[in-house]
Amino acid sequence: MTVLQDSPFVRACRGLPGPHTPVWFMRQAGRSLPEYRKIREGVGMLESCRRPDLVTEITLQPVRRHNVDAAIFFSDIVVPVAAAGIDLDIVAGTGPVVAEPVRTEADLARLRPIVPADVDFVTEAVRLLVAELGATPLIGFAGAPFTLASYLIEGGPSRTYLKTKAMMYGAPELWNALLARLAEITLTFLRVQIDAGVSAVQLFDSWAGALSEADYRRFVMPHSAAVLNGLIDAGVPRIHFGVGTGVLLEAMGEAGADVVGVDWRTPLDEATRRIGPDRAVQGNLDPAILFAGWDTVERETRRVLEQGRAAPGHVFNLGHGVMPETDPDILTRLVALVHEVSGS
């Protein structure tokens, strides 16, 4: 554990100097890798997440290929919700689809708290991975209450969040009860991963950018804070990430994060000014830049690294996940470039 605490990734998360800027990629284990597509042939997403052998292999694939500074546990944000009794499936090309959306108090009763035994496959997979990864840290993750709630209420992905916001504004008691239950489930899910040996956790509030700062602080932040602050004694860095969250960065840091993930829309030096000088940042190369030719990738990577110097710690990442069409060789070269530029 001492070796992992002294790794470039964990040191950067804690705002400590290291030999180079660490780098990993959201969705680094996924459809951009031919070896991932091969191992997933004929295996559904939820089944993949419940098989420790598959989870282990898929999580390790980008570490072997790219030499990233951290692995991210292969799972999906709806795994703990399914373990809590919600009938759902992850449909290829669509995402999570909920058979019976949660929109009433009776629906909420179907969403029970979880215990570690409900996700024992996660414990097994994390332990296998920690043994395989050695000195490379493993990041655990979960979906934040708001993003999980949006899937449950809408019944699947949404561009407008009409039903979600209708409950938030029109039925605040039900809304808060739902998010409190989801916060409890999420906290348990993250603690399972921490107890099994992950070195950090990331809370994905992917869709929080649909909210104003005032609404985020009133309706969402208390529940995210319940998760993040519930891990204060866990001894691992807590990363908080959302998309389109430029106006929320200060609040997302206040919710209890050690590291705030920043998408590509806000320069890291400006993000640091909003977040404050006591938190590290993660990000934030636009994933689309990886398709623009190597000269552009190199120029923009140097820019991100320079702007990241404004923060006490910087973990290099994309501003969102790796796109499926991305050339894996570009990612490998990008990791080497970050290490070279930041280590000089």
Coordinates of C-alpha atoms in Angstrom, one line a residue, residues 23-268:
V23 CA -2.3 10.1 -17.0
W24 CA -5.2 7.8 -17.4
F25 CA -8.3 8.0 -19.6
M26 CA -12.0 7.7 -18.8
R27 CA -13.3 4.7 -20.8
Q28 CA -9.7 3.6 -21.5
A29 CA -11.0 0.0 -21.2
G30 CA -13.5 -0.2 -23.9
R31 CA -14.5 -0.2 -27.5
S32 CA -11.4 1.6 -28.8
L33 CA -9.4 -1.6 -28.1
P34 CA -9.7 -4.5 -30.5
E35 CA -8.9 -6.9 -27.6
Y36 CA -11.8 -5.5 -25.7
R37 CA -14.2 -6.0 -28.6
K38 CA -13.0 -9.6 -29.0
I39 CA -13.4 -10.6 -25.3
R40 CA -16.9 -9.0 -25.2
E41 CA -18.2 -10.9 -28.2
G42 CA -21.6 -12.4 -27.3
V43 CA -21.4 -11.2 -23.7
G44 CA -23.8 -8.6 -22.5
M45 CA -22.6 -5.6 -20.6
L46 CA -24.2 -6.4 -17.3
E47 CA -22.9 -10.0 -17.5
S48 CA -19.4 -8.6 -18.2
C49 CA -19.6 -6.5 -15.1
R50 CA -20.6 -9.4 -13.0
R51 CA -17.8 -11.8 -14.1
P52 CA -14.6 -11.1 -12.1
D53 CA -12.5 -12.9 -14.7
L54 CA -13.7 -10.6 -17.5
V55 CA -13.6 -7.5 -15.3
T56 CA -10.0 -8.2 -14.5
E57 CA -8.9 -8.8 -18.0
I58 CA -10.7 -5.8 -19.4
T59 CA -9.4 -3.5 -16.7
L60 CA -5.8 -4.7 -17.4
Q61 CA -5.9 -4.3 -21.2
P62 CA -5.2 -0.5 -21.4
V63 CA -2.6 -0.7 -18.6
R64 CA -0.7 -3.2 -20.7
R65 CA -1.1 -1.4 -23.9
H66 CA -0.8 2.3 -23.0
N67 CA 1.4 2.3 -19.8
V68 CA -1.1 4.6 -18.1
D69 CA -0.5 5.6 -14.4
A70 CA -3.8 4.1 -13.1
A71 CA -6.3 1.5 -14.0
I72 CA -10.1 2.2 -13.7
F73 CA -12.3 -0.6 -12.5
F74 CA -14.4 -1.9 -15.4
S75 CA -18.1 -1.7 -14.4
D76 CA -21.1 0.5 -15.1
I77 CA -22.8 3.1 -13.0
V78 CA -26.1 1.1 -12.9
V79 CA -24.5 -2.1 -11.5
P80 CA -25.4 -1.2 -7.9
V81 CA -28.9 -0.1 -8.9
A82 CA -29.5 -3.4 -10.5
A83 CA -28.2 -5.1 -7.3
A84 CA -30.7 -3.0 -5.4
G85 CA -33.6 -4.6 -7.2
I86 CA -34.3 -2.5 -10.2
D87 CA -35.0 -4.4 -13.4
L88 CA -32.8 -2.9 -16.1
D89 CA -30.6 -3.7 -19.0
I90 CA -27.7 -2.0 -20.7
V91 CA -28.7 -1.9 -24.4
A92 CA -25.9 -1.7 -27.0
G93 CA -26.0 1.7 -28.7
T94 CA -28.5 3.1 -26.2
G95 CA -27.3 2.7 -22.7
P96 CA -29.1 1.7 -19.5
V97 CA -32.9 1.1 -20.0
V98 CA -35.1 0.7 -17.0
A99 CA -38.1 -1.6 -17.3
E100 CA -40.3 0.3 -14.8
P101 CA -39.1 3.9 -14.2
V102 CA -39.1 5.2 -10.6
R103 CA -41.7 8.0 -10.4
T104 CA -43.8 7.4 -7.3
E105 CA -43.3 6.5 -3.6
A106 CA -44.3 3.0 -4.5
D107 CA -41.6 2.8 -7.1
L108 CA -39.1 4.1 -4.6
A109 CA -39.9 1.1 -2.3
R110 CA -38.6 -1.2 -5.0
L111 CA -35.1 0.4 -4.6
R112 CA -33.8 -1.3 -1.5
P113 CA -30.4 -0.6 0.2
I114 CA -27.6 -2.9 -0.8
V115 CA -25.2 -4.9 1.4
P116 CA -21.6 -6.0 0.3
A117 CA -22.9 -9.5 -0.4
D118 CA -25.1 -8.1 -3.2
V119 CA -22.0 -7.1 -5.2
D120 CA -19.6 -9.8 -4.0
F121 CA -18.4 -10.1 -7.6
V122 CA -17.0 -6.6 -7.3
T123 CA -15.0 -7.6 -4.2
E124 CA -13.5 -10.6 -6.0
A125 CA -12.6 -8.6 -9.1
V126 CA -10.9 -5.8 -7.2
R127 CA -8.8 -8.2 -5.2
L128 CA -7.8 -10.0 -8.4
L129 CA -6.9 -6.7 -10.0
V130 CA -4.9 -5.4 -7.0
A131 CA -2.8 -8.5 -7.1
E132 CA -2.2 -8.2 -10.8
L133 CA -1.6 -4.5 -10.9
G134 CA 1.2 -4.4 -8.4
A135 CA 2.5 -0.8 -8.2
T136 CA -0.2 0.6 -10.5
P137 CA -3.1 2.1 -8.6
L138 CA -6.7 1.0 -9.2
I139 CA -9.5 3.6 -9.3
G140 CA -12.9 2.5 -8.1
F141 CA -16.0 4.4 -9.3
A142 CA -19.7 4.9 -9.0
G143 CA -22.4 7.1 -10.4
A144 CA -23.5 10.1 -8.4
P145 CA -27.1 10.2 -7.1
F146 CA -28.3 12.8 -9.6
T147 CA -27.1 11.0 -12.7
L148 CA -28.4 7.6 -11.3
A149 CA -31.8 9.3 -10.6
S150 CA -32.0 10.7 -14.1
Y151 CA -31.7 7.2 -15.6
L152 CA -34.2 5.7 -13.1
I153 CA -36.8 8.5 -13.6
E154 CA -36.5 8.9 -17.4
G155 CA -36.2 5.2 -18.0
G156 CA -33.1 5.6 -20.0
P157 CA -30.8 8.2 -21.4
S158 CA -32.3 11.7 -21.9
R159 CA -31.3 15.0 -23.6
T160 CA -33.8 17.1 -21.8
Y161 CA -34.3 15.5 -18.3
L162 CA -37.9 16.7 -18.4
K163 CA -39.3 14.0 -16.1
T164 CA -36.3 14.3 -13.8
K165 CA -36.6 18.0 -13.4
A166 CA -40.4 17.7 -13.0
M167 CA -39.9 15.5 -10.0
M168 CA -37.1 17.7 -8.7
Y169 CA -39.2 20.9 -8.8
G170 CA -42.7 19.5 -8.3
A171 CA -42.2 16.7 -5.8
P172 CA -39.1 17.7 -3.7
E173 CA -39.9 15.3 -0.9
L174 CA -40.0 12.3 -3.2
W175 CA -36.9 13.7 -5.0
N176 CA -34.9 14.0 -1.8
A177 CA -36.0 10.5 -0.6
L178 CA -34.9 9.0 -3.9
L179 CA -31.5 10.7 -4.0
A180 CA -30.9 9.9 -0.3
R181 CA -31.5 6.2 -1.1
L182 CA -29.2 6.4 -4.1
A183 CA -26.5 8.1 -2.0
E184 CA -26.7 5.3 0.5
I185 CA -26.4 2.7 -2.3
T186 CA -23.5 4.5 -3.9
L187 CA -21.7 4.9 -0.6
T188 CA -22.0 1.2 0.1
F189 CA -20.8 0.4 -3.5
L190 CA -17.7 2.6 -3.1
R191 CA -16.9 1.2 0.3
V192 CA -16.9 -2.3 -1.1
Q193 CA -14.3 -1.3 -3.6
I194 CA -12.2 0.6 -1.1
D195 CA -12.3 -2.3 1.4
A196 CA -11.2 -4.7 -1.4
G197 CA -8.2 -2.5 -2.2
V198 CA -8.8 0.4 -4.7
S199 CA -6.4 3.4 -4.3
A200 CA -8.9 6.1 -5.2
V201 CA -12.5 6.5 -6.2
Q202 CA -14.3 8.7 -8.8
L203 CA -17.9 9.8 -8.5
F204 CA -19.3 10.4 -11.9
D205 CA -22.1 13.0 -12.0
S206 CA -22.1 12.9 -15.8
W207 CA -25.3 14.8 -16.3
A208 CA -25.1 17.4 -13.6
G209 CA -24.3 20.0 -16.3
A210 CA -28.0 20.1 -17.0
L211 CA -28.5 22.1 -13.8
S212 CA -28.0 25.7 -12.7
E213 CA -25.6 26.3 -9.8
A214 CA -28.5 27.3 -7.6
D215 CA -30.5 24.1 -8.4
Y216 CA -27.3 22.0 -8.0
R217 CA -26.6 23.4 -4.6
R218 CA -30.2 23.0 -3.4
F219 CA -31.3 19.6 -5.0
V220 CA -28.1 17.7 -5.7
M221 CA -25.1 18.8 -3.8
P222 CA -26.3 17.6 -0.3
H223 CA -26.6 14.0 -1.7
S224 CA -23.3 14.0 -3.5
A225 CA -21.7 15.4 -0.3
A226 CA -23.3 12.5 1.7
V227 CA -21.3 10.1 -0.5
L228 CA -18.1 12.0 -0.6
N229 CA -18.0 13.0 3.0
G230 CA -19.0 9.5 4.0
L231 CA -15.6 8.5 2.7
I232 CA -13.5 11.0 4.6
D233 CA -12.1 8.3 6.9
A234 CA -11.4 5.8 4.0
G235 CA -7.9 7.1 3.3
V236 CA -8.2 7.3 -0.5
P237 CA -8.5 10.4 -2.8
R238 CA -12.0 11.2 -4.0
I239 CA -12.4 12.5 -7.5
H240 CA -15.7 14.2 -8.6
F241 CA -16.4 14.6 -12.3
G242 CA -19.3 15.9 -14.5
V243 CA -19.8 17.0 -18.1
G244 CA -20.7 20.6 -18.9
T245 CA -20.1 21.6 -15.3
G246 CA -18.1 24.8 -15.7
V247 CA -20.5 26.8 -13.6
L248 CA -20.7 24.0 -11.0
L249 CA -16.9 23.5 -10.4
E250 CA -16.7 25.5 -7.2
A251 CA -19.8 23.6 -5.7
M252 CA -18.5 20.2 -6.9
G253 CA -15.3 20.8 -5.0
E254 CA -17.2 21.9 -1.9
A255 CA -19.2 18.7 -2.1
G256 CA -16.2 16.9 -0.7
A257 CA -13.8 16.1 -3.5
D258 CA -10.0 16.0 -3.3
V259 CA -9.8 16.2 -7.1
V260 CA -12.3 17.9 -9.4
G261 CA -12.6 16.5 -13.0
V262 CA -12.9 19.2 -15.6
D263 CA -14.3 18.7 -19.1
W264 CA -12.7 20.3 -22.1
R265 CA -14.9 23.5 -22.0
T266 CA -13.0 25.2 -19.2
P267 CA -9.3 25.7 -19.2
L268 CA -7.6 24.1 -16.2

